[in-house]
mmCIF file of C-alpha atoms in Angstrom:
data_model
loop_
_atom_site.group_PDB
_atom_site.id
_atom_site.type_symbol
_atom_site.label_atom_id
_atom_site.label_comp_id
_atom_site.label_asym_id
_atom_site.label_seq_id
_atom_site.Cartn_x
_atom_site.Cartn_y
_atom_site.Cartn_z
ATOM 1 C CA UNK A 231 0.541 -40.858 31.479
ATOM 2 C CA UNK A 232 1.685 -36.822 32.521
ATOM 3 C CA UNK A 233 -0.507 -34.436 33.098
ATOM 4 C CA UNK A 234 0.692 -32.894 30.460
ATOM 5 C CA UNK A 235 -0.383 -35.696 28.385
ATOM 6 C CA UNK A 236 -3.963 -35.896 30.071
ATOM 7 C CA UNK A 237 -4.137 -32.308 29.288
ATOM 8 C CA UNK A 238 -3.106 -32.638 25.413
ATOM 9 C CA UNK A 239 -5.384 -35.599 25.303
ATOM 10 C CA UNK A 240 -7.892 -33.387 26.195
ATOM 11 C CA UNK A 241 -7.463 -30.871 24.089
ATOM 12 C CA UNK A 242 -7.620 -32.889 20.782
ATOM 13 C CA UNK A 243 -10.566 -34.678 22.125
ATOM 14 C CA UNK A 244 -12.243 -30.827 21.672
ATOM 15 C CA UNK A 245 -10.810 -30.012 18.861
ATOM 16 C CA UNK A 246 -12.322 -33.559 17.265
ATOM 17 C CA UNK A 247 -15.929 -32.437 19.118
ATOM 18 C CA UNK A 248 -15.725 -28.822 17.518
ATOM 19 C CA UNK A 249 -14.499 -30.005 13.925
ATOM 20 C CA UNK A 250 -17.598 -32.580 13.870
ATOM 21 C CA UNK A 251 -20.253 -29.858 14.901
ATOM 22 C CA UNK A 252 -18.312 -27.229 12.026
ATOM 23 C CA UNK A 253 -17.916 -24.701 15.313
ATOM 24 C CA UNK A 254 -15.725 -21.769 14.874
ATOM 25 C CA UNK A 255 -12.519 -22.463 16.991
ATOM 26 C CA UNK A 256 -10.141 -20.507 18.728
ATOM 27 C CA UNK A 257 -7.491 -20.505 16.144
ATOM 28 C CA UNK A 258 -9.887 -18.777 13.718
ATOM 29 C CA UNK A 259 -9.875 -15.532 15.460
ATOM 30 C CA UNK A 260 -7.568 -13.831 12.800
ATOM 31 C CA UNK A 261 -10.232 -14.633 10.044
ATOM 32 C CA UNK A 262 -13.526 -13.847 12.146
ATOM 33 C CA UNK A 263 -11.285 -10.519 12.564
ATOM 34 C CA UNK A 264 -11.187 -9.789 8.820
ATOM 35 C CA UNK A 265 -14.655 -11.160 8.344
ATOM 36 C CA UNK A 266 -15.918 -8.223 10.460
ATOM 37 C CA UNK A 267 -14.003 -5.606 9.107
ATOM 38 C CA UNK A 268 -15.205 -6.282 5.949
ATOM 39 C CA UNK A 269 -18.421 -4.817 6.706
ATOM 40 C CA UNK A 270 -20.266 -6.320 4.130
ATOM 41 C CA UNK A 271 -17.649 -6.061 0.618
ATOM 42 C CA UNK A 272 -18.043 -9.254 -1.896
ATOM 43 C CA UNK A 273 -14.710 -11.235 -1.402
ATOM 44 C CA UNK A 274 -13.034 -12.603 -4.528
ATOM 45 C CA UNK A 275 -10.332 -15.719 -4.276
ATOM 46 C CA UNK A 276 -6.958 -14.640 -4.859
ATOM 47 C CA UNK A 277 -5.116 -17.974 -4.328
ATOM 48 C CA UNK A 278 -6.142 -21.231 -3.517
ATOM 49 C CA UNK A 279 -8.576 -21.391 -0.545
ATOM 50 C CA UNK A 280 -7.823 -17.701 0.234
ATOM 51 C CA UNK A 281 -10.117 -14.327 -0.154
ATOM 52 C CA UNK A 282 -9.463 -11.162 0.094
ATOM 53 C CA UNK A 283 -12.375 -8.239 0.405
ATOM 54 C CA UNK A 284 -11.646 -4.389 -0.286
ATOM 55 C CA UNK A 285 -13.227 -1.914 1.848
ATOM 56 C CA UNK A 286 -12.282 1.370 3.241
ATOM 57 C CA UNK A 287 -11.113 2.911 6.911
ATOM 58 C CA UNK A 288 -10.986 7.112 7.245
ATOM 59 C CA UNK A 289 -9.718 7.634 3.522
ATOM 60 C CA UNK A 290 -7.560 4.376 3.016
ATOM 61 C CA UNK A 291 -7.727 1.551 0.649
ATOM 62 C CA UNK A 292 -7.966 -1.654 2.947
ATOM 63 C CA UNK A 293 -7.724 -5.165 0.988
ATOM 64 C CA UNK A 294 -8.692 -7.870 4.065
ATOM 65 C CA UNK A 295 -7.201 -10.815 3.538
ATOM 66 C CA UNK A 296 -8.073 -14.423 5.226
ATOM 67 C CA UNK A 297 -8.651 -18.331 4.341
ATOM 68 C CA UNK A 298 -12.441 -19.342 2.612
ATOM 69 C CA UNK A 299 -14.388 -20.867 4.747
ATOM 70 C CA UNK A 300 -16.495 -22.047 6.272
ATOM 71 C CA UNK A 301 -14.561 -25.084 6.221
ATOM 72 C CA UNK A 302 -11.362 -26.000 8.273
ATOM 73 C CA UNK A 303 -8.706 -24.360 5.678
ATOM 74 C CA UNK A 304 -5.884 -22.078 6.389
ATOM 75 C CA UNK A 305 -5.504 -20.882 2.631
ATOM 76 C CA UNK A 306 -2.592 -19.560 1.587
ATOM 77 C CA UNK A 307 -1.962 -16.523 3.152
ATOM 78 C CA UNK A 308 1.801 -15.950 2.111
ATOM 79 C CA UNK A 309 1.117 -16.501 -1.302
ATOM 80 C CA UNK A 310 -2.016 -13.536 -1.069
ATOM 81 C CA UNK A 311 0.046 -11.128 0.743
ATOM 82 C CA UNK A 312 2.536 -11.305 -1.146
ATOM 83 C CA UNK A 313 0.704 -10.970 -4.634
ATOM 84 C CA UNK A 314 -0.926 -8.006 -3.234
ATOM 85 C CA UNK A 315 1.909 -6.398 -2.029
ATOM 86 C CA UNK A 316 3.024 -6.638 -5.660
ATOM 87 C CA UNK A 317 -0.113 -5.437 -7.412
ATOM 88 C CA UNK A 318 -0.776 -2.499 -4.368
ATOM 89 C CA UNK A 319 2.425 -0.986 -3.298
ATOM 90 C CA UNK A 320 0.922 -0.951 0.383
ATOM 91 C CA UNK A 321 2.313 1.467 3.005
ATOM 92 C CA UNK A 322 1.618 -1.141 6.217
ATOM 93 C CA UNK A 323 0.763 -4.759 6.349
ATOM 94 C CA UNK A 324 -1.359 -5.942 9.675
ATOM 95 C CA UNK A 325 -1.638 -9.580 10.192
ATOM 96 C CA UNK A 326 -3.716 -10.603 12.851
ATOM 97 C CA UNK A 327 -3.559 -14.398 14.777
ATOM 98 C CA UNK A 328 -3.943 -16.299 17.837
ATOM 99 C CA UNK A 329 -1.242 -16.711 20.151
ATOM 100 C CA UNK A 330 -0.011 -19.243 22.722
ATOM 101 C CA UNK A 331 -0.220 -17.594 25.967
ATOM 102 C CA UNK A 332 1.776 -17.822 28.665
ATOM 103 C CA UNK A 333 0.667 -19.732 32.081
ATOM 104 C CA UNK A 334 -1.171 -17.521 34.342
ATOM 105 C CA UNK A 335 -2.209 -14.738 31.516
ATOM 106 C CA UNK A 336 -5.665 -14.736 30.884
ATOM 107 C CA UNK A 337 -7.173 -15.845 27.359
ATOM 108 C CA UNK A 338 -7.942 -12.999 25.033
ATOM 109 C CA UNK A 339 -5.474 -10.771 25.750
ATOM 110 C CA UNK A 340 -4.567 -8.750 22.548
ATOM 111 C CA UNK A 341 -0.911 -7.770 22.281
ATOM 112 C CA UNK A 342 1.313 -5.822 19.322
ATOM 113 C CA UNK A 343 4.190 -6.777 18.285
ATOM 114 C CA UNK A 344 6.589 -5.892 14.614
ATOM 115 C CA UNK A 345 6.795 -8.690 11.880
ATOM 116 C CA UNK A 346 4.161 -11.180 10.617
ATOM 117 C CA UNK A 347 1.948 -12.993 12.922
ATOM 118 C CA UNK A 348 1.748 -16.565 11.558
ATOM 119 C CA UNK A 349 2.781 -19.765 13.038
ATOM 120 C CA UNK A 350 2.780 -22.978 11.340
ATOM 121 C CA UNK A 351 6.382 -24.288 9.260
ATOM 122 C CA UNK A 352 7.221 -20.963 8.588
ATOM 123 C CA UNK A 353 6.623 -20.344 4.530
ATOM 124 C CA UNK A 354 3.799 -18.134 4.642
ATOM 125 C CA UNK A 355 5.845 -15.940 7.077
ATOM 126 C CA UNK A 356 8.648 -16.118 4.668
ATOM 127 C CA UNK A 357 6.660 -14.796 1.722
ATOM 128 C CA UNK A 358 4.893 -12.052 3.831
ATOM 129 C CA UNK A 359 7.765 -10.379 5.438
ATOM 130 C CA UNK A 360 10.628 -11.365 2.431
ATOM 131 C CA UNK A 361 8.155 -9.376 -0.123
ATOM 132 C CA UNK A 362 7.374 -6.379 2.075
ATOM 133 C CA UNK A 363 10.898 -6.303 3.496
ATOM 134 C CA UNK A 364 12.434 -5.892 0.370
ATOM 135 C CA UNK A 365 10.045 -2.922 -0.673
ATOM 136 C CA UNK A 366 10.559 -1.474 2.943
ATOM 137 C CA UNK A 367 6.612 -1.695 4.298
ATOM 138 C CA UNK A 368 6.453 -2.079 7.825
ATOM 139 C CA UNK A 369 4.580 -5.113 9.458
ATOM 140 C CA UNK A 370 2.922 -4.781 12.496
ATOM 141 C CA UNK A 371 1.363 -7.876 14.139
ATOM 142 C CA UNK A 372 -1.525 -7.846 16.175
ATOM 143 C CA UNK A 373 -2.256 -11.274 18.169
ATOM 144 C CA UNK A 374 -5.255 -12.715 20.374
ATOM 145 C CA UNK A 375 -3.777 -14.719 23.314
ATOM 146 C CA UNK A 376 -5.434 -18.467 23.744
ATOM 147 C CA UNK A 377 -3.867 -21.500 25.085
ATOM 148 C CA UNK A 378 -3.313 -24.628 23.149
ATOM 149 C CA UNK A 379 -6.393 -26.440 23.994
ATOM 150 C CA UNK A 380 -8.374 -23.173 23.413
ATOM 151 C CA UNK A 381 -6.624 -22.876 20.077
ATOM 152 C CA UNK A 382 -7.788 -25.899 18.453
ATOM 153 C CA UNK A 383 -11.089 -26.083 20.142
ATOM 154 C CA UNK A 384 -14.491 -24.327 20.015
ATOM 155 C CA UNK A 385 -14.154 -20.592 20.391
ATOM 156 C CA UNK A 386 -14.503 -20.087 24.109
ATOM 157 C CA UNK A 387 -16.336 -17.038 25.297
ATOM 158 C CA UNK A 388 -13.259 -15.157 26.844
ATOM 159 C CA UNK A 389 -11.622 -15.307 23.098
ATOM 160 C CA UNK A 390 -14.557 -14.753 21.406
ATOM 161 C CA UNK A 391 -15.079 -11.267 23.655
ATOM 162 C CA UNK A 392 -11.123 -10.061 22.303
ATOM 163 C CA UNK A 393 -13.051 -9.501 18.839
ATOM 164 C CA UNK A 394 -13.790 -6.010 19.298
ATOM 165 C CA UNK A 395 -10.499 -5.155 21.291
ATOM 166 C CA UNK A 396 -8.311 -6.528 18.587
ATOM 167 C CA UNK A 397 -10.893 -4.746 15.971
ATOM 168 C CA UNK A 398 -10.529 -1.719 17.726
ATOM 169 C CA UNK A 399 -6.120 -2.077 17.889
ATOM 170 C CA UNK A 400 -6.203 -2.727 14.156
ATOM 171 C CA UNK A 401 -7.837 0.449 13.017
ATOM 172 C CA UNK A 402 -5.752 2.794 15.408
ATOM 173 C CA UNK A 403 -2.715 0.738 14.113
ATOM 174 C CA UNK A 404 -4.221 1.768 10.351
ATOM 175 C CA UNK A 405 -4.407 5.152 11.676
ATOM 176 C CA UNK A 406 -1.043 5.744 13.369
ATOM 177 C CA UNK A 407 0.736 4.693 10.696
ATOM 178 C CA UNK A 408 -0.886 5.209 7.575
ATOM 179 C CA UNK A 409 -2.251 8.190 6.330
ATOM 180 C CA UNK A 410 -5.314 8.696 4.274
ATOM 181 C CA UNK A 411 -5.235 7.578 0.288
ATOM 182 C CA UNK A 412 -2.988 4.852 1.311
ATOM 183 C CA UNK A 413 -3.351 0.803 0.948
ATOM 184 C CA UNK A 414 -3.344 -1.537 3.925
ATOM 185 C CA UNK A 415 -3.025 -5.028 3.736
ATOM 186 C CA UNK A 416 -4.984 -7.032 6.930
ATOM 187 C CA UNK A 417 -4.635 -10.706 6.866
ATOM 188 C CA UNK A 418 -6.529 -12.867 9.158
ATOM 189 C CA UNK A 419 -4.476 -15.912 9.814
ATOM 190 C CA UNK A 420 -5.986 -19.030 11.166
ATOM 191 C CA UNK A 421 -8.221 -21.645 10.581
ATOM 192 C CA UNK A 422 -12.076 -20.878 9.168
ATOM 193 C CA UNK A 423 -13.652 -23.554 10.648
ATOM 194 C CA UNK A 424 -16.752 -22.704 10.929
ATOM 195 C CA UNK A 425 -16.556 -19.381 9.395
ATOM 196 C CA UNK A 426 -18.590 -18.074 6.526
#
């Protein structure tokens, strides 16, 4: 056996321990993200597994976006962004995920980048940035850097502490490029285990 195997071992032996207590893992940054933006607001299901929340930020309409939890579902995130890009006409879309990170950079890093920030097979990505493409609404993708074993296993303390940092990027991405009276679209991507 690699280390490499050892270490993937490892890491699913976490995962297994944090699934069976129902804690909140690292992967389900991008809907503890929403969750707290939502200061409060009812969510209503607008596809399978998936809620979204309206609230407001400095004169904008924001509709938050993320997977029901508290159990370990991913929802349908494509499916809700796109719908809502349908029904809103936004002027931005923010999605907001975990990220592998690179050996030697330290967990929790928040970084920006343009497009959709999903991983998985791909279709979710495809129905976020095909629909907004097509009506010209930028993306902007804000991610929380983990590694793979963090990822998948109970949120770790460094991860946890990117909250307010990646809270804090989201709004002054709202800001920079939206301007007041205007819908956002934030979806929280990842897995609600563990999260109301």
């Amino acid at each position: 056996m690699s280390a490499s195997d050892g270490q993937e071992a490892e890491a699913y032996s976490s995962a297994i321990d944090a699934f069976a207590k129902g804690n909140p893992i690292g992967d389900g940054i991008g809907p503890l993200i929403a969750s707290k933006m939502a200061e409060g607001a009812q969510p209503r299901e607008i596809e399978q597994d998936t809620i979204m929340y309206e609230t407001g930020l400095d004169g904008r309409n924001l509709l938050l976006v993320r997977a029901k939890g508290p159990g370990g579902s991913v929802g349908k995130p494509g499916l809700a962004v796109e719908k809502l890009i349908e029904q809103n006409s936004p002027s931005l879309v923010v999605t907001v995920d975990a990220a592998l990170k690179f050996e030697g950079e330290p967990s929790g890093e928040v970084a920006e980048g343009v497009g959709a920030a999903i991983g998985g097979p791909g279709v979710d990505r495809y129905h976020i940035e095909q629909s907004a493409s097509k009506r010209h609404i930028p993306m902007i993708a804000i991610v929380v850097k983990m590694s793979n074993k963090e990822a998948i296993s109970a949120m770790t303390q460094q991860v946890r502490l990117a909250v307010d940092e990646a809270i804090r990027r989201v709004k002054n991405t709202i800001q920079a490029s939206s301007k007041s009276g205007d819908t956002v679209i934030v979806a929280g991507i990842g897995n609600t285990m563990g999260i109301p």
